[in-house]
Amino acid sequence: MGRKLRTALVALVTTSSAVAVTLLMAPAAHAASGPSASALLAKVKNCTVASHGKYATDDGESSTVNICRSGSAFFWKSDMDIDCDGVRTSKCNEDTDPWYQDQTSFETSKGRPFQADSTHYFVIPLPSSRFDYTANGIKPGSVAAVIYNNKVVYAVFADEGPNNIIGEASYATAKALGINADPENGGVDSGVTFIVFPGKVPSPIESNSAIDSKGIAAANAFVNG
């Protein structure tokens, strides 16, 4: 092999190695991320009351929770009970949940009930004189940021609860937040914030990745607006 050819090959290998190292060291592209829990909570520090009366967090408890408004969003701060309604699974069924129902108020893009141990969803009380979500632009599937212990999970409005009780989300939402998701004995007594972005509905509605994408966009607009 001639000296010039050998030199050229060495140079080529050296250059290729340098390029490879550069590519390995280059920062990876990141998907868009949403605002932090603290940034979201700062936007809902003050409550402009939107409900005409307060809600209880559990049956038989005192009514202490208002639904509030901040800009175009609605929010409340409450406990979290576990909703296991929808598609019957090994985690959500009549044996694991004494209150289990095989339906959710709304359906997925496939015309089926939601699956509580898969999809991140949350619950709003049935419309009443206290608060009517339909009159406030909150459609089925509207996305929300659910915040607990400095974690943010995006979820969709998929089920309705009693018209006097608030603070409930799916098994999967609780699990993602690090909350005990057992439908009978799980949940948490306080410290959960729900921020609902009316009309911001992902597609397909049951996809957690679509929920995250829509939720992140809505949350960024809310914080920066």
Tab-separated table of C-alpha atoms in Angstrom:
chain	number	residue	atom	x	y	z
A	1	MET	CA	0.000	0.000	0.000
A	2	GLY	CA	1.423	3.378	-0.956
A	3	ARG	CA	2.212	5.957	1.725
A	4	LYS	CA	-0.298	8.475	0.299
A	5	LEU	CA	-3.115	5.905	0.265
A	6	ARG	CA	-2.256	4.775	3.801
A	7	THR	CA	-2.220	8.388	4.979
A	8	ALA	CA	-5.549	9.083	3.309
A	9	LEU	CA	-7.153	6.039	4.934
A	10	VAL	CA	-5.842	7.013	8.364
A	11	ALA	CA	-7.206	10.510	7.888
A	12	LEU	CA	-10.572	9.101	6.826
A	13	VAL	CA	-10.769	6.807	9.845
A	14	THR	CA	-9.746	9.654	12.153
A	15	THR	CA	-12.345	11.970	10.671
A	16	SER	CA	-15.061	9.309	10.868
A	17	SER	CA	-14.217	8.623	14.489
A	18	ALA	CA	-14.364	12.313	15.302
A	19	VAL	CA	-17.764	12.615	13.660
A	20	ALA	CA	-19.032	9.576	15.552
A	21	VAL	CA	-17.804	10.984	18.861
A	22	THR	CA	-19.392	14.328	18.069
A	23	LEU	CA	-22.712	12.652	17.299
A	24	LEU	CA	-22.562	10.608	20.484
A	25	MET	CA	-21.767	13.671	22.563
A	26	ALA	CA	-24.375	15.893	20.940
A	27	PRO	CA	-27.440	16.502	23.106
A	28	ALA	CA	-30.423	14.417	22.077
A	29	ALA	CA	-33.518	16.135	20.763
A	30	HIS	CA	-36.208	16.326	23.404
A	31	ALA	CA	-39.962	16.350	22.963
A	32	ALA	CA	-41.747	19.455	24.166
A	33	SER	CA	-42.279	19.345	27.912
A	34	GLY	CA	-44.945	20.950	30.010
A	35	PRO	CA	-44.575	23.444	32.829
A	36	SER	CA	-43.488	22.301	36.263
A	37	ALA	CA	-45.925	21.552	39.050
A	38	SER	CA	-44.805	24.708	40.860
A	39	ALA	CA	-45.406	26.871	37.765
A	40	LEU	CA	-48.922	25.485	37.379
A	41	LEU	CA	-49.702	25.836	41.084
A	42	ALA	CA	-48.533	29.446	41.022
A	43	LYS	CA	-51.246	30.168	38.440
A	44	VAL	CA	-53.974	28.748	40.687
A	45	LYS	CA	-52.810	30.281	43.938
A	46	ASN	CA	-55.878	32.527	44.126
A	47	CYS	CA	-59.440	31.295	43.715
A	48	THR	CA	-62.083	33.179	41.803
A	49	VAL	CA	-65.054	31.064	42.838
A	50	ALA	CA	-66.976	29.648	39.887
A	51	SER	CA	-69.293	27.214	41.675
A	52	HIS	CA	-72.478	28.241	43.481
A	53	GLY	CA	-71.763	26.285	46.616
A	54	LYS	CA	-69.081	23.914	47.835
A	55	TYR	CA	-68.502	20.198	47.373
A	56	ALA	CA	-67.699	17.428	49.823
A	57	THR	CA	-64.735	15.170	49.158
A	58	ASP	CA	-66.570	12.060	50.398
A	59	ASP	CA	-70.124	11.018	51.142
A	60	GLY	CA	-71.201	12.319	54.545
A	61	GLU	CA	-68.319	14.796	54.820
A	62	SER	CA	-68.681	18.580	55.139
A	63	SER	CA	-68.770	20.604	51.928
A	64	THR	CA	-65.481	22.511	51.804
A	65	VAL	CA	-64.279	22.574	48.174
A	66	ASN	CA	-65.006	25.298	45.626
A	67	ILE	CA	-64.558	24.993	41.893
A	68	CYS	CA	-62.478	28.036	40.988
A	69	ARG	CA	-61.571	29.830	37.794
A	70	SER	CA	-58.243	31.225	36.615
A	71	GLY	CA	-58.288	32.719	33.147
A	72	SER	CA	-59.912	30.153	30.859
A	73	ALA	CA	-59.192	27.221	33.178
A	74	PHE	CA	-61.205	25.766	36.048
A	75	PHE	CA	-59.571	24.185	39.069
A	76	TRP	CA	-60.153	22.690	42.480
A	77	LYS	CA	-58.027	21.342	45.293
A	78	SER	CA	-59.236	18.196	46.979
A	79	ASP	CA	-58.593	14.585	47.815
A	80	MET	CA	-58.404	11.808	45.229
A	81	ASP	CA	-60.642	8.770	45.291
A	82	ILE	CA	-59.947	5.959	42.828
A	83	ASP	CA	-62.277	5.427	39.868
A	84	CYS	CA	-62.042	1.884	38.505
A	85	ASP	CA	-65.129	2.062	36.278
A	86	GLY	CA	-65.112	1.029	32.646
A	87	VAL	CA	-63.614	-1.988	30.925
A	88	ARG	CA	-63.394	-4.969	33.269
A	89	THR	CA	-59.791	-5.998	33.948
A	90	SER	CA	-57.864	-7.933	36.574
A	91	LYS	CA	-57.334	-4.683	38.483
A	92	CYS	CA	-60.795	-3.160	38.005
A	93	ASN	CA	-63.771	-5.444	38.547
A	94	GLU	CA	-66.539	-6.320	41.026
A	95	ASP	CA	-64.091	-8.170	43.270
A	96	THR	CA	-61.481	-5.430	43.553
A	97	ASP	CA	-63.945	-2.513	43.687
A	98	PRO	CA	-67.227	-2.667	45.655
A	99	TRP	CA	-68.540	0.306	43.648
A	100	TYR	CA	-67.449	-0.981	40.252
A	101	GLN	CA	-69.513	-0.183	37.155
A	102	ASP	CA	-68.707	-1.520	33.701
A	103	GLN	CA	-69.479	1.815	32.047
A	104	THR	CA	-68.022	5.303	32.052
A	105	SER	CA	-70.104	8.395	31.330
A	106	PHE	CA	-68.306	8.894	28.023
A	107	GLU	CA	-66.771	6.551	25.479
A	108	THR	CA	-63.443	6.196	23.719
A	109	SER	CA	-62.884	6.810	20.009
A	110	LYS	CA	-63.771	3.142	19.519
A	111	GLY	CA	-67.185	3.532	21.119
A	112	ARG	CA	-66.256	1.609	24.250
A	113	PRO	CA	-66.015	2.543	27.939
A	114	PHE	CA	-62.642	3.812	29.112
A	115	GLN	CA	-60.202	1.449	30.795
A	116	ALA	CA	-59.397	2.862	34.209
A	117	ASP	CA	-56.151	0.981	34.739
A	118	SER	CA	-54.835	2.137	31.363
A	119	THR	CA	-56.085	5.633	30.496
A	120	HIS	CA	-55.370	8.705	32.597
A	121	TYR	CA	-58.812	10.151	33.250
A	122	PHE	CA	-60.548	12.206	35.909
A	123	VAL	CA	-64.080	12.835	37.152
A	124	ILE	CA	-66.290	15.942	37.320
A	125	PRO	CA	-69.516	16.029	39.364
A	126	LEU	CA	-72.785	15.714	37.474
A	127	PRO	CA	-74.249	19.076	36.377
A	128	SER	CA	-76.302	20.819	39.048
A	129	SER	CA	-77.210	24.295	40.260
A	130	ARG	CA	-73.873	24.187	42.087
A	131	PHE	CA	-71.847	23.889	38.862
A	132	ASP	CA	-72.702	22.812	35.342
A	133	TYR	CA	-69.622	21.831	33.373
A	134	THR	CA	-71.575	21.937	30.091
A	135	ALA	CA	-72.420	25.600	30.644
A	136	ASN	CA	-68.761	26.382	31.213
A	137	GLY	CA	-67.340	24.947	27.997
A	138	ILE	CA	-66.009	21.727	29.511
A	139	LYS	CA	-66.641	19.007	26.948
A	140	PRO	CA	-66.295	15.268	27.467
A	141	GLY	CA	-62.623	14.500	26.939
A	142	SER	CA	-61.384	17.931	27.989
A	143	VAL	CA	-57.845	17.583	29.261
A	144	ALA	CA	-56.624	18.540	32.735
A	145	ALA	CA	-53.372	18.748	34.640
A	146	VAL	CA	-53.604	16.701	37.837
A	147	ILE	CA	-50.934	17.623	40.361
A	148	TYR	CA	-49.787	15.831	43.495
A	149	ASN	CA	-46.523	15.848	45.440
A	150	ASN	CA	-44.733	17.911	42.778
A	151	LYS	CA	-45.801	15.565	39.963
A	152	VAL	CA	-47.997	16.467	36.991
A	153	VAL	CA	-50.104	13.938	35.083
A	154	TYR	CA	-52.386	14.923	32.211
A	155	ALA	CA	-55.791	13.259	32.136
A	156	VAL	CA	-59.115	13.520	30.290
A	157	PHE	CA	-62.645	14.046	31.566
A	158	ALA	CA	-64.166	10.589	31.056
A	159	ASP	CA	-66.587	10.003	33.916
A	160	GLU	CA	-69.103	11.879	36.056
A	161	GLY	CA	-69.516	11.619	39.804
A	162	PRO	CA	-72.252	12.498	42.309
A	163	ASN	CA	-73.358	16.115	41.984
A	164	ASN	CA	-72.235	16.976	45.525
A	165	ILE	CA	-68.862	15.182	45.707
A	166	ILE	CA	-65.555	16.086	44.061
A	167	GLY	CA	-62.034	14.646	43.818
A	168	GLU	CA	-61.687	11.435	41.816
A	169	ALA	CA	-59.497	10.039	39.036
A	170	SER	CA	-58.751	6.739	37.358
A	171	TYR	CA	-56.600	3.937	38.674
A	172	ALA	CA	-53.981	4.778	36.017
A	173	THR	CA	-53.894	8.473	36.965
A	174	ALA	CA	-53.342	7.658	40.631
A	175	LYS	CA	-50.650	5.131	39.775
A	176	ALA	CA	-48.808	7.683	37.615
A	177	LEU	CA	-48.893	10.194	40.487
A	178	GLY	CA	-47.500	7.702	42.988
A	179	ILE	CA	-50.825	7.431	44.844
A	180	ASN	CA	-52.103	4.083	46.100
A	181	ALA	CA	-54.444	3.029	43.284
A	182	ASP	CA	-56.384	0.333	45.144
A	183	PRO	CA	-60.031	1.202	44.360
A	184	GLU	CA	-61.293	0.178	47.804
A	185	ASN	CA	-58.526	1.327	50.144
A	186	GLY	CA	-56.352	3.635	48.010
A	187	GLY	CA	-56.447	7.296	47.155
A	188	VAL	CA	-55.248	10.220	49.207
A	189	ASP	CA	-57.112	12.494	51.628
A	190	SER	CA	-55.824	15.861	50.375
A	191	GLY	CA	-53.191	17.697	48.372
A	192	VAL	CA	-54.411	17.049	44.827
A	193	THR	CA	-55.012	19.900	42.372
A	194	PHE	CA	-57.083	19.465	39.220
A	195	ILE	CA	-56.721	22.153	36.500
A	196	VAL	CA	-59.166	21.677	33.625
A	197	PHE	CA	-58.632	23.238	30.194
A	198	PRO	CA	-62.105	23.512	28.623
A	199	GLY	CA	-62.489	22.254	25.080
A	200	LYS	CA	-58.925	20.963	24.755
A	201	VAL	CA	-59.711	17.409	23.663
A	202	PRO	CA	-57.011	14.959	22.470
A	203	SER	CA	-57.425	12.486	19.630
A	204	PRO	CA	-57.701	9.608	20.103
A	205	ILE	CA	-59.243	10.491	23.416
A	206	GLU	CA	-58.067	7.321	25.186
A	207	SER	CA	-54.392	7.594	24.176
A	208	ASN	CA	-52.126	8.709	27.014
A	209	SER	CA	-49.558	10.031	24.524
A	210	ALA	CA	-52.247	12.120	22.806
A	211	ILE	CA	-53.469	13.256	26.220
A	212	ASP	CA	-49.922	14.308	27.158
A	213	SER	CA	-49.445	16.212	23.917
A	214	LYS	CA	-52.722	18.121	24.230
A	215	GLY	CA	-52.216	18.661	27.952
A	216	ILE	CA	-48.688	20.012	27.579
A	217	ALA	CA	-49.776	22.482	24.895
A	218	ALA	CA	-52.740	23.656	26.983
A	219	ALA	CA	-50.672	23.918	30.166
A	220	ASN	CA	-47.912	25.901	28.469
A	221	ALA	CA	-50.485	28.317	27.035
A	222	PHE	CA	-52.090	28.639	30.478
A	223	VAL	CA	-48.831	29.368	32.295
A	224	ASN	CA	-47.481	31.733	29.643
A	225	GLY	CA	-50.768	33.457	28.860
